[in-house]
mmCIF file of C-alpha atoms in Angstrom:
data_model
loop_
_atom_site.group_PDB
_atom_site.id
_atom_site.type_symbol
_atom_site.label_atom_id
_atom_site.label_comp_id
_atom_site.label_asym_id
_atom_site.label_seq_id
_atom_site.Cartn_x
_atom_site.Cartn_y
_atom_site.Cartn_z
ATOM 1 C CA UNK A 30 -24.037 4.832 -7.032
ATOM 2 C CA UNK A 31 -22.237 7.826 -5.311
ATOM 3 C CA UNK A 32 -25.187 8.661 -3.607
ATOM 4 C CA UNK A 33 -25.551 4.856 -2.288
ATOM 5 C CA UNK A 34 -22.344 4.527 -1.214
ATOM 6 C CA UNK A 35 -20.530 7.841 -0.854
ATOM 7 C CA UNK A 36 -17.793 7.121 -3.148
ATOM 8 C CA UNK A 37 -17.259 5.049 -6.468
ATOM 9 C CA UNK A 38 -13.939 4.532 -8.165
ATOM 10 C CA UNK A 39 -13.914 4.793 -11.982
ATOM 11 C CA UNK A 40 -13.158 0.953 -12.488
ATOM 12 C CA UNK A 41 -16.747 -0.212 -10.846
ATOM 13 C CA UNK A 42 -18.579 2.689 -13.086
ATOM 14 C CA UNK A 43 -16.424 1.664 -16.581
ATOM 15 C CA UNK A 44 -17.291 -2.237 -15.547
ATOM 16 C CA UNK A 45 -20.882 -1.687 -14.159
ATOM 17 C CA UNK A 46 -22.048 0.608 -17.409
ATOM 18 C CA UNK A 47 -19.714 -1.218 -19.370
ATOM 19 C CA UNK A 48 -17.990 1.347 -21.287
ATOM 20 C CA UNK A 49 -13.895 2.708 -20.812
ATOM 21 C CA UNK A 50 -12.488 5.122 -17.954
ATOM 22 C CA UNK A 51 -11.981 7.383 -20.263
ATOM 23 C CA UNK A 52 -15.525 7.962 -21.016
ATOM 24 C CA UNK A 53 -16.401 7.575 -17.677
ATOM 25 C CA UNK A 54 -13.630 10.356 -16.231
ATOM 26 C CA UNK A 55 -15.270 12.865 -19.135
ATOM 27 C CA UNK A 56 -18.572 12.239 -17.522
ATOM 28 C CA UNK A 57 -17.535 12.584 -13.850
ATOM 29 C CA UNK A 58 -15.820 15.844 -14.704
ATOM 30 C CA UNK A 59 -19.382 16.351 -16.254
ATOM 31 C CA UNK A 60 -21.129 15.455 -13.135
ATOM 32 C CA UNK A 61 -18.629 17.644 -11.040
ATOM 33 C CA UNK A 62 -19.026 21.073 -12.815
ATOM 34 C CA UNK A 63 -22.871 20.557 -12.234
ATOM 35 C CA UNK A 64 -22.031 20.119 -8.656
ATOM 36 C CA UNK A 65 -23.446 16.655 -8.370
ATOM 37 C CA UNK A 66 -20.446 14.747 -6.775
ATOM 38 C CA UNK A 67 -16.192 15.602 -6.372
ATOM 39 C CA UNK A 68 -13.622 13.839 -8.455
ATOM 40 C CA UNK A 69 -11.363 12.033 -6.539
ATOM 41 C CA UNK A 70 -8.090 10.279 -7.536
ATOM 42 C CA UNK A 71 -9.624 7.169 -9.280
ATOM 43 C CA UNK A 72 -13.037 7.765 -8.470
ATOM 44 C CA UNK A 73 -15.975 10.554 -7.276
ATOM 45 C CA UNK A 74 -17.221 10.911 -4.008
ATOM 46 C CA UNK A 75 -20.493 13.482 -2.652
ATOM 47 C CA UNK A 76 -19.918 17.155 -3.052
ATOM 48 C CA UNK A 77 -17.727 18.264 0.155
ATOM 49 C CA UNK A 78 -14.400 19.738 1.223
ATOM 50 C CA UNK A 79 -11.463 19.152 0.348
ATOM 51 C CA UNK A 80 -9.927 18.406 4.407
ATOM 52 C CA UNK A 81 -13.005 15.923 4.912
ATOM 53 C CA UNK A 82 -12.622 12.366 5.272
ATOM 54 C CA UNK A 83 -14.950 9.170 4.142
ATOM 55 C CA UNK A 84 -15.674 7.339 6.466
ATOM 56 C CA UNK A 85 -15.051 3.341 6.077
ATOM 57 C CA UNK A 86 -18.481 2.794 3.937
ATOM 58 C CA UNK A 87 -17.183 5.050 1.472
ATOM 59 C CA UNK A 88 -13.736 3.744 1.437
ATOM 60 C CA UNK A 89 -14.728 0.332 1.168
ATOM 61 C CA UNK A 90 -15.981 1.193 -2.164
ATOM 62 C CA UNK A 91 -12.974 2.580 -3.743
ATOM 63 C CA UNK A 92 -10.366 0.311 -5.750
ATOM 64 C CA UNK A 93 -11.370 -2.903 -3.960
ATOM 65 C CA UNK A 94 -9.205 -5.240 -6.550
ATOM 66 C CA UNK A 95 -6.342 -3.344 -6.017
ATOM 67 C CA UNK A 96 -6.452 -2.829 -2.554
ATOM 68 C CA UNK A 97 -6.926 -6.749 -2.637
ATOM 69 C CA UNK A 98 -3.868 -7.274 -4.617
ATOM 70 C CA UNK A 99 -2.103 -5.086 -2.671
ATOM 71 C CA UNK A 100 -3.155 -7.253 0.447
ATOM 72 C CA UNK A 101 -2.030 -10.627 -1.120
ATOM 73 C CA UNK A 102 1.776 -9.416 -1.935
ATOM 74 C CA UNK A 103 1.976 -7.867 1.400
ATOM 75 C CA UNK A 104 0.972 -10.324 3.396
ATOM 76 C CA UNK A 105 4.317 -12.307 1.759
ATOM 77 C CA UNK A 106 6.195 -10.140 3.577
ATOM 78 C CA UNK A 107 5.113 -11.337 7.167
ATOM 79 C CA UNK A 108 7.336 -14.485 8.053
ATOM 80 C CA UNK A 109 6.222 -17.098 11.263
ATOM 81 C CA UNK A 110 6.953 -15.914 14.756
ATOM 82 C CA UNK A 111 7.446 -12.523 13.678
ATOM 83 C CA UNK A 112 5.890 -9.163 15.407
ATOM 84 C CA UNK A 113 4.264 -6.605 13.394
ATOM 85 C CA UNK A 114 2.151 -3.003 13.636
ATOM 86 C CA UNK A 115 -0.887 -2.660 11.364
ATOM 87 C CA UNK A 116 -2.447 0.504 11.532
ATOM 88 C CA UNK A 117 -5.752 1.590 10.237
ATOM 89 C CA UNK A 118 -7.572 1.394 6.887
ATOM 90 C CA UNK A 119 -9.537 -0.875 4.680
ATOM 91 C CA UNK A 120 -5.719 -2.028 2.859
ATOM 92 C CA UNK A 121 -4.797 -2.957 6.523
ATOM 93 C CA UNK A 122 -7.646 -4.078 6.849
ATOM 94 C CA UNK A 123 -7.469 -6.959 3.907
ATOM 95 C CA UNK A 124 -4.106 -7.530 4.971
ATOM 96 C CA UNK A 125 -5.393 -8.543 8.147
ATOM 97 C CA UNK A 126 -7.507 -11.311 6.636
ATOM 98 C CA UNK A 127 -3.938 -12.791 5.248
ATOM 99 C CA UNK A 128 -2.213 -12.517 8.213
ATOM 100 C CA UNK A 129 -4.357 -14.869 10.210
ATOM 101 C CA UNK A 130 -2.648 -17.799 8.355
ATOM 102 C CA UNK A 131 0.990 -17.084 9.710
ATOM 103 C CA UNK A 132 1.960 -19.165 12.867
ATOM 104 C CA UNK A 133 3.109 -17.303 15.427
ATOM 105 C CA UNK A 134 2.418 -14.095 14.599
ATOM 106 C CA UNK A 135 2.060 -11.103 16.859
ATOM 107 C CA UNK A 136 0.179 -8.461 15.047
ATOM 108 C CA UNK A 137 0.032 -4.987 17.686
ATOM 109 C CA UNK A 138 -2.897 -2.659 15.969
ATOM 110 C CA UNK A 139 -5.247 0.855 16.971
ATOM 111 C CA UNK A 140 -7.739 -0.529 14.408
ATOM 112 C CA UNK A 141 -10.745 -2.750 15.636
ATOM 113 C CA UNK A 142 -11.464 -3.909 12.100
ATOM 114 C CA UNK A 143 -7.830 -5.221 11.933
ATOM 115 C CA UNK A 144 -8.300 -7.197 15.070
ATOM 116 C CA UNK A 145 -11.477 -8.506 14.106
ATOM 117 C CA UNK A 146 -10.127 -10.022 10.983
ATOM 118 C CA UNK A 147 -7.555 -11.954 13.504
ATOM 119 C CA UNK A 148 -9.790 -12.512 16.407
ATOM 120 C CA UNK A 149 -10.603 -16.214 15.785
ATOM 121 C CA UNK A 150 -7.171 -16.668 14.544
ATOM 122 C CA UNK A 151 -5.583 -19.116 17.386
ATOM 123 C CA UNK A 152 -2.197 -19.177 16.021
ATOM 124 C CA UNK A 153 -1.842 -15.343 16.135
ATOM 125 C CA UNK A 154 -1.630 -13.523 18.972
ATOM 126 C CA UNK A 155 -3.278 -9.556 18.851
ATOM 127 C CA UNK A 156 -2.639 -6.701 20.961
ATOM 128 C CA UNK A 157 -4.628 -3.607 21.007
ATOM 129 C CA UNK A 158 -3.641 -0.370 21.705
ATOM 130 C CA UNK A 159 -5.667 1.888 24.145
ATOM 131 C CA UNK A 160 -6.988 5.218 23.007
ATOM 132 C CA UNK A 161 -10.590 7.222 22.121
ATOM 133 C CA UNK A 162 -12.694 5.218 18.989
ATOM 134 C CA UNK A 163 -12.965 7.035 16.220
ATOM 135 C CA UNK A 164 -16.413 5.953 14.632
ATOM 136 C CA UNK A 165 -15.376 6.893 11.052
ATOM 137 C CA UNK A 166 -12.453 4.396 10.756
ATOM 138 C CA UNK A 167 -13.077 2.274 13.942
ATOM 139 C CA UNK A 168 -9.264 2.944 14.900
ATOM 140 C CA UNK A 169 -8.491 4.099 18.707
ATOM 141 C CA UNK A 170 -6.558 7.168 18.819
ATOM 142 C CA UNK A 171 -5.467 9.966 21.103
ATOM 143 C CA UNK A 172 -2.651 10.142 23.924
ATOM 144 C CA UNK A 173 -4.128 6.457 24.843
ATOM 145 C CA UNK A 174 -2.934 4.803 21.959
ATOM 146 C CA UNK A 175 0.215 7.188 21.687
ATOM 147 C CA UNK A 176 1.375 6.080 25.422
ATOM 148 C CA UNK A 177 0.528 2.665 25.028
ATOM 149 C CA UNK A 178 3.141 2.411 22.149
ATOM 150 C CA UNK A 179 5.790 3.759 24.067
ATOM 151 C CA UNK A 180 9.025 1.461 24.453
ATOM 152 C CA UNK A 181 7.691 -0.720 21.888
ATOM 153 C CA UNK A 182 9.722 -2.286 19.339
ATOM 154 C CA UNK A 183 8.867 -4.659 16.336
ATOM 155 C CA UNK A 184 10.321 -5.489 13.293
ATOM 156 C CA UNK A 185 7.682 -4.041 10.776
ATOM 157 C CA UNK A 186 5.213 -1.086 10.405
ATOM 158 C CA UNK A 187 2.407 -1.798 7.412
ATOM 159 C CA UNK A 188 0.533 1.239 6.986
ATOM 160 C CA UNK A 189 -1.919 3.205 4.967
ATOM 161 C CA UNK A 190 -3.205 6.241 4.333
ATOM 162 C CA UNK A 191 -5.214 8.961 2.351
ATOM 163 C CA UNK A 192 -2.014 10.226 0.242
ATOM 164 C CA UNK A 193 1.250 9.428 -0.928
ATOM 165 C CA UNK A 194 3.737 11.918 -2.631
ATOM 166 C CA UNK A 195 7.752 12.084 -3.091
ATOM 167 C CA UNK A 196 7.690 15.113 -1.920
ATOM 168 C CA UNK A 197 5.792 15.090 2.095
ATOM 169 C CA UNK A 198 5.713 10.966 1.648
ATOM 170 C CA UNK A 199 2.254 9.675 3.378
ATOM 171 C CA UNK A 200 -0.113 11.778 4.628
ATOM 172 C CA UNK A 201 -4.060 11.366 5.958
ATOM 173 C CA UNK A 202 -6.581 14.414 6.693
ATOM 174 C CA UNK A 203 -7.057 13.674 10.250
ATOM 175 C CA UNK A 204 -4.813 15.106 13.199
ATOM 176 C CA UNK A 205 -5.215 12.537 15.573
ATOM 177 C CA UNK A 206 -4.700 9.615 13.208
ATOM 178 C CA UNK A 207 -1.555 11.001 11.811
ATOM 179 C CA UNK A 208 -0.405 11.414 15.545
ATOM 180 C CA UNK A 209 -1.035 7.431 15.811
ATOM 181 C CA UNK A 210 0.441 6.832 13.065
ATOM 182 C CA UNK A 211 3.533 8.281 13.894
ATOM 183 C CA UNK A 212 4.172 6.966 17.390
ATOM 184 C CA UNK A 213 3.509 3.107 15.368
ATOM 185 C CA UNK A 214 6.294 3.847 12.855
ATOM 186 C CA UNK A 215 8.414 4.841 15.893
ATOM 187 C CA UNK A 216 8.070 1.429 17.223
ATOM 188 C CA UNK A 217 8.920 -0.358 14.336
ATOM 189 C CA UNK A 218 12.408 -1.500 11.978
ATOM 190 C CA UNK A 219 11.323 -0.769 8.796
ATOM 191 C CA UNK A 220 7.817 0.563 7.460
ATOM 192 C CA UNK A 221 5.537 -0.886 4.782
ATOM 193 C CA UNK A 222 3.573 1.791 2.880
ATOM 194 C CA UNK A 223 0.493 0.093 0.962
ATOM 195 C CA UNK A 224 -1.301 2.110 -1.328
ATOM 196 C CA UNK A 225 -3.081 1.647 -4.679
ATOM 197 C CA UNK A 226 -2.344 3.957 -7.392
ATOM 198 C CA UNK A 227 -5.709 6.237 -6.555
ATOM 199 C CA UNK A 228 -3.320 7.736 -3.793
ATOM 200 C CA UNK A 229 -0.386 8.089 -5.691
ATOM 201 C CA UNK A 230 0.258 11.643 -6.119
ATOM 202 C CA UNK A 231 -2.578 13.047 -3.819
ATOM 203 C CA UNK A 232 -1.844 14.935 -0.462
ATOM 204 C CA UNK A 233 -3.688 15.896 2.690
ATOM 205 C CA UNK A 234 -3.048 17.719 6.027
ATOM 206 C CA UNK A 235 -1.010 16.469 7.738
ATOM 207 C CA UNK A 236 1.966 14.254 7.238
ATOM 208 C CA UNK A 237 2.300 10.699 8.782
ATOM 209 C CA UNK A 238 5.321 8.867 7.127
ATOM 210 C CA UNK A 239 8.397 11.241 5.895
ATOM 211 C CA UNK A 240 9.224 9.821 2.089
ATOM 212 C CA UNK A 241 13.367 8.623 3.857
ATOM 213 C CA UNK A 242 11.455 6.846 6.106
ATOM 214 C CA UNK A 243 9.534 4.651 3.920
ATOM 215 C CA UNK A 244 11.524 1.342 3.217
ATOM 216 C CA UNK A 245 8.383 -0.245 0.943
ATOM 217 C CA UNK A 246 5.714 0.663 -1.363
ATOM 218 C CA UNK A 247 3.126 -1.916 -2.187
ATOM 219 C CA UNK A 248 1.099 -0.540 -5.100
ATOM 220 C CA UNK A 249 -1.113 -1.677 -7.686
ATOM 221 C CA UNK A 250 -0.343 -1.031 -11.366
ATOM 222 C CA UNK A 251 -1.247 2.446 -12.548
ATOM 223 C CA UNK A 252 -3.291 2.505 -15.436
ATOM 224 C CA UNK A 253 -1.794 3.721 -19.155
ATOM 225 C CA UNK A 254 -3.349 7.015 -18.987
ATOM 226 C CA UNK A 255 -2.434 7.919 -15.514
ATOM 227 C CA UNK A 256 0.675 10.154 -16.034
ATOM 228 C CA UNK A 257 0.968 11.202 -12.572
ATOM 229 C CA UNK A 258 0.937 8.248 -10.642
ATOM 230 C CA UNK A 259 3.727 6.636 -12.954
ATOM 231 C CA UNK A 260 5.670 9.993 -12.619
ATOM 232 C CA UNK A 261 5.060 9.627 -8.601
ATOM 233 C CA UNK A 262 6.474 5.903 -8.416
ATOM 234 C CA UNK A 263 9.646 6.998 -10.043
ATOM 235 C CA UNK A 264 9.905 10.135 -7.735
ATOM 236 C CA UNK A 265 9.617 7.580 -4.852
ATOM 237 C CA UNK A 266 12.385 5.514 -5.957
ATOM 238 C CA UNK A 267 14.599 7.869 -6.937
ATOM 239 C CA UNK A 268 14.639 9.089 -3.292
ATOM 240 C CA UNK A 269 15.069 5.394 -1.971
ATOM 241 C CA UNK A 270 11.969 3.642 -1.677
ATOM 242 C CA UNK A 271 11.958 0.457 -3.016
ATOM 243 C CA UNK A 272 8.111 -0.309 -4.788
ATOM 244 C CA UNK A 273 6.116 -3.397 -5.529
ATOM 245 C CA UNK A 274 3.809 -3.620 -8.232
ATOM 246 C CA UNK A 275 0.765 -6.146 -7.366
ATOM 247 C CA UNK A 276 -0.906 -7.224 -10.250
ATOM 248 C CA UNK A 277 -3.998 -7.926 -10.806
ATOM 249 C CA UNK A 278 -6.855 -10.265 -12.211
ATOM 250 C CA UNK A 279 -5.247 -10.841 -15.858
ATOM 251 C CA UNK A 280 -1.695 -10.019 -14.906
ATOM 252 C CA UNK A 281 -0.402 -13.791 -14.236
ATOM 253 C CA UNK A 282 3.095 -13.413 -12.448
ATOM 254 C CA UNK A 283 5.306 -16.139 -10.369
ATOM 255 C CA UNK A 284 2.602 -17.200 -7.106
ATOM 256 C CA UNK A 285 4.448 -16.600 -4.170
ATOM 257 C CA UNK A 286 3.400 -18.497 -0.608
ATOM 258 C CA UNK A 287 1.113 -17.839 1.316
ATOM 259 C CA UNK A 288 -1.445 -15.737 -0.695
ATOM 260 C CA UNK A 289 -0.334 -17.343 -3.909
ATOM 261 C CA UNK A 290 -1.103 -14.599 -5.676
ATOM 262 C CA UNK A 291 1.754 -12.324 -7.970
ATOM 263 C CA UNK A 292 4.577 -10.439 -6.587
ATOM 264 C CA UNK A 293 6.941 -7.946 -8.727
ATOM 265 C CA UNK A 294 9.812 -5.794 -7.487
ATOM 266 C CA UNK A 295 9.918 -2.963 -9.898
ATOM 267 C CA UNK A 296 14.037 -2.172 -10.074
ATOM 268 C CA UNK A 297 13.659 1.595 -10.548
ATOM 269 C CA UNK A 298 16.784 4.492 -10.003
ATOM 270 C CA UNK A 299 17.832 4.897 -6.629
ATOM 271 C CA UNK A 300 16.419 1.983 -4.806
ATOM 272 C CA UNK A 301 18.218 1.731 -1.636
ATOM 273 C CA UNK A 302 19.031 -2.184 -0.418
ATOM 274 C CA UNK A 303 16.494 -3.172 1.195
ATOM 275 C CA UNK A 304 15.708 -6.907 2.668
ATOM 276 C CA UNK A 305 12.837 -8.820 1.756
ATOM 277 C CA UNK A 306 11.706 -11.559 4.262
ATOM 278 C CA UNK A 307 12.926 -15.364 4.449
ATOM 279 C CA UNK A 308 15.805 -16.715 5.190
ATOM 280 C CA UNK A 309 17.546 -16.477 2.087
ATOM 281 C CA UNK A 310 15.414 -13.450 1.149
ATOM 282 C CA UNK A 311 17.296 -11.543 -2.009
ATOM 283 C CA UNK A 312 18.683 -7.656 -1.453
ATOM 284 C CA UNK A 313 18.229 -5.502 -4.635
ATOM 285 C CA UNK A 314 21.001 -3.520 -5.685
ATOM 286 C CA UNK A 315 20.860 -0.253 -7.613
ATOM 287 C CA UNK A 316 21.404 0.652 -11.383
ATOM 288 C CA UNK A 317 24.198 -1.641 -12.600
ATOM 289 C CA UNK A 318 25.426 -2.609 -9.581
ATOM 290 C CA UNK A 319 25.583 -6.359 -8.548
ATOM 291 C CA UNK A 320 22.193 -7.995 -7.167
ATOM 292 C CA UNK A 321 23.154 -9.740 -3.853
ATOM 293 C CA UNK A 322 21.322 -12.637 -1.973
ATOM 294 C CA UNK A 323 21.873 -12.546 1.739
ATOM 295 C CA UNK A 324 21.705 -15.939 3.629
ATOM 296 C CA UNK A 325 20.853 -16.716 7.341
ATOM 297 C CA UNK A 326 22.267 -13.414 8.974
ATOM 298 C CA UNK A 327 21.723 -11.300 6.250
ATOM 299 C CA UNK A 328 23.978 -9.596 3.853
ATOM 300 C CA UNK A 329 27.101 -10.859 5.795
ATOM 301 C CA UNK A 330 25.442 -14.192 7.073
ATOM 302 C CA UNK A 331 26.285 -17.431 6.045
ATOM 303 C CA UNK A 332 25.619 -18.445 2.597
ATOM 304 C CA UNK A 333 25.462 -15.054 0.851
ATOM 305 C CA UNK A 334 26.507 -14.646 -2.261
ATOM 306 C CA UNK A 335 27.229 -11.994 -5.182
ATOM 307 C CA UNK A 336 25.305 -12.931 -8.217
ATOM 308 C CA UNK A 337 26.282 -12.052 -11.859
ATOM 309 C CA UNK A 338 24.982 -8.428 -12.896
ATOM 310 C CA UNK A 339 21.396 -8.301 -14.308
ATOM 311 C CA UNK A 340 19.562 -5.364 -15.339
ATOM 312 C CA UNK A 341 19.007 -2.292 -12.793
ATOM 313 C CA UNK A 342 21.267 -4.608 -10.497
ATOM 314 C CA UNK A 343 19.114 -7.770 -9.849
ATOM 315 C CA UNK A 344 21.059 -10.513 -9.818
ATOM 316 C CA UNK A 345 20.536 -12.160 -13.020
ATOM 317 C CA UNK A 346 19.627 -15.730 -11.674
ATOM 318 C CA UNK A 347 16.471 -13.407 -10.059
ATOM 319 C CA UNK A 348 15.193 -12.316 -13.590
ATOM 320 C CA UNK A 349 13.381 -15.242 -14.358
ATOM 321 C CA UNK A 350 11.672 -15.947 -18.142
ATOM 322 C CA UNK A 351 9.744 -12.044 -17.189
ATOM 323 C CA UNK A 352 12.323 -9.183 -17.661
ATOM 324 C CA UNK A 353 12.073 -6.524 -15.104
ATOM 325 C CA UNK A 354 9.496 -3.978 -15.578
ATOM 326 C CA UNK A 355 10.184 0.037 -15.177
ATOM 327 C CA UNK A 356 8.361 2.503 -14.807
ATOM 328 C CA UNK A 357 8.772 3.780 -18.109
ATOM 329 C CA UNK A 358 6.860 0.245 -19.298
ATOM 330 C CA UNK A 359 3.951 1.575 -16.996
ATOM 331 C CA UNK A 360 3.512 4.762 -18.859
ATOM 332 C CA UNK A 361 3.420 2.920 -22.502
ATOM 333 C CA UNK A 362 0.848 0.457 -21.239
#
């Protein structure tokens, strides 16, 4: 399968030879010492350095349900009429295929697989950056797409990337992506970072997104056995980042519009307030301090109100029948 499709994540081996990860991590690590493929976080890829980066083939491959979950919560984040970056990546990429059902978008991207997925989408409106193709992610970058970003100014940044720590915050292996990158957070209010748990922990060359920078995570849930990437989400919220565990097939949550598929805040130490979209969107507050719902205007806009004090300070008439979930409950499942 590796050699098929350059990389395979440990979920598609456990499902397609029908035994657990567990077995199937002993085996890669097998396969590895033998020199037949590379571990990677949540999967194996062909023997090869550690700076080198798949191309989209091979990252196609790699947690597709999660990235897919990831796509559907995200995508509720985007409200009508509003203007957004998307940079490259196959997340972005599945985003994209959302985002073509939201009126009066404006979606600015470097990646031609992003416009592609909103190219016969009449009610959005797509602008491309200029720049040099690169043939490995089919996202334009160099001083081209740098300049043409200049003086721009949107409300929201969703990005990916090849890593994610507390410590250096998102990073990717190739220079003149992470240059890209950097010049579309510039241009943007607040930045979306979406990455399943595979990336959780891991870190490459060169930094795109500083961690105090980062205003969301969208993630998928780690699995029981992976320590690090539970240990990783509660470094990132203890530094301010406020994270969103997708869930996936089997994890039935409260639909939200216009994916219909589950969204859950995780209230975790540290969050910093941060606003999700809508017009009456809610504002979480930290530990044990009141959860506050912000009307038109925001915090201070009409109709806001203080709600009683809930757990981790959600506002208690947020909690629903589902208590909130830490990241502590990650690590015992």
């Amino acid at each position: 399968m590796v050699r098929a499709n350059g990389a395979v994540s440990l979920r598609e081996l456990a499902r397609v030879v029908q035994t657990s990860e567990v077995t199937v991590r002993r085996d890669v690590r097998a396969l590895e010492a033998e020199g037949l493929l590379d571990r990677r976080h949540g999967g194996a890829v062909l023997p090869g350095g550690f700076t080198r980066e798949s191309g989209f083939p091979q990252k196609s491959h790699l947690a597709t349900a999660e990235k897919t979950a990831i796509a559907d919560v995200a995508a509720t984040l985007v409200e009508e009429g509003e203007a957004i970056v998307v940079g490259a990546g196959t997340t972005t990429q599945e985003l994209a295929r959302r985002l073509a059902r939201v009126p009066g978008l404006t979606v600015v991207t470097n990646s031609l697989l992003v416009a592609q997925a909103l190219a016969h989408a009449n009610r959005v409106e797509v602008v491309m950056t200029g720049g040099t193709l690169r043939g490995s992610n089919y996202a334009l970058v160099g001083s081209g797409a740098e300049q043409s970003l200049q003086g721009l100014r949107v409300s929201r940044a969703f990005l990916s990337g090849s890593g994610l720590t507390a410590e250096r915050g998102l990073s990717t292996s190739n220079m003149l992506s992470a240059s890209v990158d950097r010049a579309l957070v510039q241009a943007a209010a607040e930045v979306v970072v979406l990455a399943d748990h595979t990336k959780l922990g891991a870190d490459t060359m060169f930094q795109t997104v500083p961690t105090d920078v980062i205003t969301r995570l969208v993630t998928d849930e780690p699995p029981a056995h992976d320590e690090r990437a539970a240990t990783e989400l509660q470094a990132l919220a203890d530094q301010g980042v406020q994270i969103t565990v997708a869930g996936t097939a089997g994890h039935a949550a409260e639909p939200h519009p216009p994916s219909g598929r589950p969204r859950r805040d995780v209230p975790l130490p540290g969050q910093r307030a941060a606003r999700l979209p809508g017009p009456s969107g809610p504002y979480r507050g930290g530990p044990g301090g009141p959860g506050v719902h912000g009307g038109p205007g925001g915090l201070n806009g009409p109709g806001g109100h203080v709600g009683p004090v809930g757990p981790a300070g959600l506002a208690s008439d947020m909690l629903g029948p589902e208590r909130p979930m830490r990241v502590a409950d990650l690590r015992r499942r």
